[in-house]
Coordinates of C-alpha atoms in Angstrom, one line a residue:
M1 CA 9.3 -27.9 153.9
E2 CA 6.8 -28.9 151.2
Q3 CA 7.6 -27.7 147.7
K4 CA 5.1 -27.0 145.0
N5 CA 5.4 -29.6 142.2
G6 CA 5.4 -28.9 138.5
S7 CA 6.0 -25.8 136.5
S8 CA 2.4 -24.5 136.9
F9 CA 3.2 -22.9 140.3
T10 CA 3.8 -19.2 139.6
G11 CA 3.7 -18.0 143.2
F12 CA 6.5 -17.6 145.8
V13 CA 7.9 -19.6 148.7
L14 CA 8.3 -17.5 151.9
L15 CA 11.3 -19.1 153.6
G16 CA 10.7 -17.1 156.8
F17 CA 12.3 -18.9 159.8
S18 CA 12.3 -22.4 158.2
D19 CA 16.1 -22.6 158.7
R20 CA 15.4 -22.4 162.5
P21 CA 12.7 -25.0 163.2
Q22 CA 13.4 -25.0 166.9
L23 CA 12.5 -21.3 167.0
E24 CA 9.2 -21.6 165.1
L25 CA 7.0 -22.8 168.0
V26 CA 8.4 -20.1 170.3
L27 CA 7.7 -17.5 167.7
F28 CA 4.2 -18.8 167.0
V29 CA 3.2 -18.5 170.7
V30 CA 4.8 -15.1 171.2
L31 CA 3.5 -13.6 168.0
L32 CA 0.0 -15.0 168.6
I33 CA -0.1 -13.3 172.0
F34 CA 1.3 -10.1 170.6
Y35 CA -1.3 -10.1 167.8
L36 CA -4.2 -10.6 170.2
F37 CA -3.0 -7.7 172.3
T38 CA -2.6 -5.6 169.1
L39 CA -6.2 -6.3 168.2
L40 CA -7.4 -5.6 171.7
G41 CA -5.5 -2.4 172.2
N42 CA -6.1 -0.7 168.9
T43 CA -9.8 -1.8 168.8
T44 CA -10.2 -0.2 172.3
I45 CA -8.7 3.1 171.1
I46 CA -11.0 3.2 168.1
A47 CA -14.1 2.3 170.2
L48 CA -13.4 4.8 172.9
S49 CA -12.7 7.6 170.4
H50 CA -16.2 7.0 169.0
L51 CA -18.1 6.3 172.3
D52 CA -16.8 9.1 174.5
P53 CA -17.7 12.6 173.5
H54 CA -14.7 14.0 175.4
L55 CA -12.4 12.0 173.0
Q56 CA -14.1 13.3 169.8
T57 CA -11.3 15.8 169.2
P58 CA -8.8 16.2 166.3
M59 CA -6.0 14.4 168.4
Y60 CA -8.1 11.3 169.0
F61 CA -9.5 11.4 165.5
F62 CA -6.0 11.0 164.1
L63 CA -5.2 8.5 166.8
S64 CA -8.1 6.3 165.8
N65 CA -6.9 6.5 162.2
L66 CA -3.4 5.4 163.4
S67 CA -5.0 2.5 165.4
F68 CA -7.0 1.4 162.4
L69 CA -3.9 1.6 160.2
D70 CA -1.9 -0.5 162.7
L71 CA -4.7 -3.1 162.8
C72 CA -4.6 -3.4 159.0
Y73 CA -0.8 -3.4 158.8
T74 CA -0.4 -6.2 161.4
T75 CA -3.3 -8.2 159.9
S76 CA -1.7 -8.0 156.4
T77 CA 1.3 -10.1 157.5
V78 CA 0.9 -11.8 160.9
P79 CA -2.0 -14.3 160.4
Q80 CA -0.2 -15.7 157.3
L81 CA 3.1 -15.9 159.3
L82 CA 1.3 -17.8 162.1
V83 CA 0.0 -20.3 159.5
H84 CA 3.4 -20.7 158.0
L85 CA 5.1 -21.2 161.4
R86 CA 2.8 -24.2 162.1
G87 CA 2.6 -25.7 158.7
A88 CA 4.8 -27.3 156.0
D89 CA 3.5 -25.2 153.1
K90 CA 5.2 -21.8 153.0
S91 CA 3.8 -20.7 149.7
I92 CA 2.0 -17.5 148.7
S93 CA 0.4 -16.9 145.3
F94 CA 1.7 -14.3 142.9
G95 CA -1.5 -12.2 143.4
G96 CA -1.3 -12.6 147.2
C97 CA 2.3 -11.4 147.2
V98 CA 1.4 -8.4 145.0
V99 CA -1.5 -7.5 147.3
Q100 CA 0.6 -8.0 150.5
L101 CA 3.4 -5.8 149.2
F102 CA 0.9 -3.1 148.0
V103 CA -1.0 -3.1 151.3
A104 CA 2.2 -3.1 153.4
L105 CA 3.8 -0.2 151.4
G106 CA 0.6 1.7 151.3
L107 CA 0.0 1.5 155.1
G108 CA 3.7 2.3 155.8
G109 CA 3.5 5.4 153.6
T110 CA 0.2 6.4 155.1
E111 CA 1.7 6.2 158.6
C112 CA 4.6 8.4 157.6
I113 CA 2.2 11.1 156.5
L114 CA -0.2 10.6 159.4
L115 CA 2.6 11.1 162.0
G116 CA 3.5 14.4 160.3
V117 CA -0.2 15.5 160.4
M118 CA -0.3 14.5 164.1
A119 CA 2.7 16.7 164.8
F120 CA 1.0 19.6 163.2
D121 CA -2.0 19.0 165.4
R122 CA 0.2 19.2 168.5
Y123 CA 1.7 22.4 167.1
A124 CA -1.7 23.9 166.7
A125 CA -2.8 22.8 170.2
I126 CA 0.2 24.2 172.0
C127 CA 1.3 27.2 169.9
R128 CA -2.2 28.4 168.8
P129 CA -4.5 27.3 171.7
L130 CA -7.0 30.1 171.3
H131 CA -7.4 29.3 167.6
Y132 CA -7.1 25.5 167.8
T133 CA -10.7 24.7 167.1
V134 CA -10.7 27.0 164.1
V135 CA -7.4 25.8 162.7
M136 CA -8.1 22.1 163.3
H137 CA -11.7 22.2 161.8
P138 CA -13.3 18.8 161.4
R139 CA -13.3 19.2 157.6
L140 CA -9.6 20.0 157.6
C141 CA -8.9 17.0 159.8
A142 CA -10.9 14.7 157.5
L143 CA -9.1 16.2 154.5
M144 CA -5.6 15.7 156.0
A145 CA -6.4 12.1 157.0
S146 CA -7.8 11.3 153.5
A147 CA -4.7 12.9 151.9
S148 CA -2.5 10.7 154.1
W149 CA -4.2 7.5 152.9
F150 CA -4.2 8.7 149.3
I151 CA -0.6 9.7 149.2
G152 CA 0.5 6.5 151.0
F153 CA -1.3 4.2 148.5
A154 CA -0.4 6.3 145.5
N155 CA 3.3 5.8 146.5
S156 CA 2.6 2.1 147.0
S157 CA 1.1 1.7 143.6
L158 CA 4.2 3.1 141.9
Q159 CA 6.6 1.1 144.0
T160 CA 4.7 -2.2 143.6
V161 CA 4.7 -1.8 139.8
L162 CA 8.4 -1.0 139.8
I163 CA 9.2 -4.1 141.9
F164 CA 7.2 -6.6 139.8
L165 CA 8.4 -5.4 136.5
V166 CA 11.9 -6.7 137.4
P167 CA 12.7 -10.0 135.7
R168 CA 13.2 -12.9 138.1
C169 CA 14.0 -15.7 135.6
G170 CA 11.9 -18.3 137.6
R171 CA 13.4 -17.5 141.0
N172 CA 10.6 -17.7 143.6
K173 CA 12.2 -18.3 147.1
I174 CA 11.8 -15.2 149.2
D175 CA 14.2 -15.2 152.2
H176 CA 11.7 -13.4 154.4
F177 CA 8.4 -14.0 156.2
F178 CA 6.4 -11.7 153.9
C179 CA 6.7 -10.0 150.6
E180 CA 8.9 -7.0 151.2
V181 CA 11.0 -4.8 148.8
P182 CA 14.6 -5.9 149.6
P183 CA 14.1 -9.7 149.4
L184 CA 12.0 -9.3 146.3
L185 CA 14.7 -7.3 144.6
K186 CA 17.2 -10.1 145.5
L187 CA 15.3 -12.5 143.3
A188 CA 16.1 -10.4 140.2
C189 CA 18.3 -11.9 137.5
V190 CA 19.3 -8.5 136.1
D191 CA 21.1 -5.5 137.6
T192 CA 18.6 -3.7 139.8
T193 CA 20.7 -0.5 140.5
A194 CA 18.3 1.7 138.4
N195 CA 15.2 0.2 140.1
Q196 CA 16.7 0.7 143.5
S197 CA 17.5 4.3 142.7
E198 CA 13.9 4.9 141.5
I199 CA 12.5 3.3 144.6
F200 CA 14.9 5.2 146.9
F201 CA 13.9 8.5 145.2
V202 CA 10.2 7.8 145.7
S203 CA 10.8 6.7 149.3
V204 CA 12.8 9.8 150.2
F205 CA 10.1 12.0 148.7
I206 CA 7.4 10.3 150.8
L207 CA 9.5 10.6 153.9
F208 CA 10.6 14.2 153.4
I209 CA 7.2 15.8 153.7
P210 CA 6.3 14.3 157.2
V211 CA 9.9 14.6 158.5
A212 CA 10.0 18.3 157.6
L213 CA 6.5 18.8 159.1
I214 CA 7.5 17.0 162.3
T215 CA 10.8 18.9 162.6
V216 CA 9.3 22.4 162.0
S217 CA 6.3 21.6 164.3
Y218 CA 8.4 20.5 167.2
G219 CA 10.9 23.2 166.7
R220 CA 8.1 25.8 167.2
I221 CA 6.6 23.8 170.1
V222 CA 9.9 23.7 172.0
R223 CA 10.3 27.5 171.6
A224 CA 6.7 28.1 172.7
V225 CA 7.0 25.8 175.8
L226 CA 10.3 27.4 176.8
R227 CA 8.5 30.7 177.0
I228 CA 6.2 29.3 179.7
K229 CA 7.5 30.5 183.0
S230 CA 6.2 27.8 185.3
S231 CA 7.9 24.4 185.3
A232 CA 4.5 22.7 185.8
G233 CA 3.1 24.4 182.7
Q234 CA 6.2 23.2 180.7
R235 CA 5.8 19.6 181.9
K236 CA 2.1 19.7 181.0
A237 CA 2.8 21.0 177.5
F238 CA 5.6 18.5 176.9
G239 CA 3.5 15.8 178.3
T240 CA 0.9 16.2 175.6
C241 CA 3.7 15.6 173.0
G242 CA 5.6 12.8 174.8
S243 CA 3.5 9.9 173.4
H244 CA 3.7 11.2 169.8
I245 CA 7.4 11.7 170.0
T246 CA 7.9 8.2 171.3
V247 CA 5.8 6.7 168.5
V248 CA 7.6 8.8 165.9
S249 CA 11.0 7.7 167.3
M250 CA 10.1 4.0 167.2
F251 CA 8.6 4.1 163.7
Y252 CA 11.3 6.1 162.0
G253 CA 14.1 4.5 164.1
S254 CA 13.1 1.0 163.1
A255 CA 12.5 2.0 159.4
I256 CA 15.9 3.7 159.2
Y257 CA 17.6 0.7 160.9
A258 CA 15.8 -1.7 158.6
H259 CA 17.0 0.2 155.5
L260 CA 20.6 0.3 156.8
Q261 CA 20.5 -3.4 157.4
S262 CA 18.9 -4.4 154.1
N263 CA 22.2 -5.1 152.5
H264 CA 23.7 -7.0 155.5
S265 CA 22.3 -9.8 157.6
Q266 CA 19.1 -11.2 156.3
D267 CA 18.2 -12.9 159.6
Q268 CA 18.7 -9.6 161.4
G269 CA 16.4 -7.9 158.9
K270 CA 13.7 -10.4 159.6
F271 CA 13.7 -9.6 163.3
V272 CA 13.7 -5.9 162.6
S273 CA 10.7 -6.4 160.4
L274 CA 9.0 -8.3 163.3
F275 CA 9.6 -5.3 165.4
Y276 CA 7.7 -2.8 163.2
T277 CA 5.1 -5.3 161.9
I278 CA 3.9 -6.6 165.3
F279 CA 5.7 -5.0 168.3
T280 CA 5.2 -1.3 167.3
P281 CA 1.5 -1.6 166.5
M282 CA 1.0 -3.5 169.8
V283 CA 2.7 -0.9 172.0
N284 CA 1.3 2.2 170.3
P285 CA -2.0 2.0 172.2
V286 CA -0.1 1.5 175.5
I287 CA 2.1 4.5 174.8
Y288 CA -1.0 6.7 174.1
T289 CA -3.0 5.5 177.1
L290 CA -0.2 5.4 179.6
R291 CA -0.5 8.4 181.9
N292 CA -3.4 9.7 179.7
K293 CA -6.2 10.6 182.0
D294 CA -8.7 11.2 179.1
V295 CA -8.4 7.7 177.8
T296 CA -8.3 6.0 181.2
G297 CA -11.3 8.1 182.3
A298 CA -13.2 7.1 179.2
M299 CA -12.4 3.5 179.7
K300 CA -13.7 3.6 183.3
K301 CA -16.9 5.3 182.1
V302 CA -17.5 2.6 179.5
L303 CA -16.8 -0.2 181.9
C304 CA -19.0 1.3 184.6
R305 CA -21.8 1.8 182.1
S306 CA -21.6 -1.8 180.9
H307 CA -21.5 -3.0 184.6
D308 CA -24.6 -0.8 185.5
S309 CA -26.6 -2.1 182.6
R310 CA -26.3 -5.7 183.8

């Protein structure tokens, strides 16, 4: 692996998977395919949500926000990882590392809040169907989406500052494939217990709001659905929530597992990070379109329209 010469280099070296050179080519091919599918799937969701009038509803408004978020999150890490997997230079500038951490934390925090907002949308649709269009007014939807992005990046600003205030005493080799909190803290040459406590408190706060909203929303949804007498009606009601529950489980499951593993195997942590940086954003569009007649119907309309125009 090529090293930067001289003391003028103030950036970082992302070690990534350089200790497993036999794995790098395989990872490059797999991640490139996954990244292309991520771009295709999420772009399709965004395009269909804007092109088809039947999909211009609060649910698909938030879904298009989630797809845009996933596109940004994957693009903030994967292209650079692909370059590093096929090249000798594994470096990243100090500014590039700051921006990458800021964007990754901001988008991660935004997704936490947005998934909570989407749970509230499902609650309003199932528990307040007659008042749904009044409750989920376009202005309120725009406000909740904007608040999700603002809170996510406000949290990211605070955490990024806390991370880069920690003295590193010249250490610059990050044992990861992108700039993330745990490996950056391991570069510290001082006790980081206080910093970790501050970051943990901020993270718990940013997680508590959406988790509470998701728990309360689905608690009321379950009670409302159980009151439906027909099993067909119950299946239909639960079916509208199935995709969201799956995405929530994958997102929070991988995040919790990554946190629990942060002080254990670093290699295992890298593969967990691959899961939520590339795999989850790739499968989210599949989860939301699978068995979704609205999306598949919109896709057929767009394809037929483009075919007829030829």
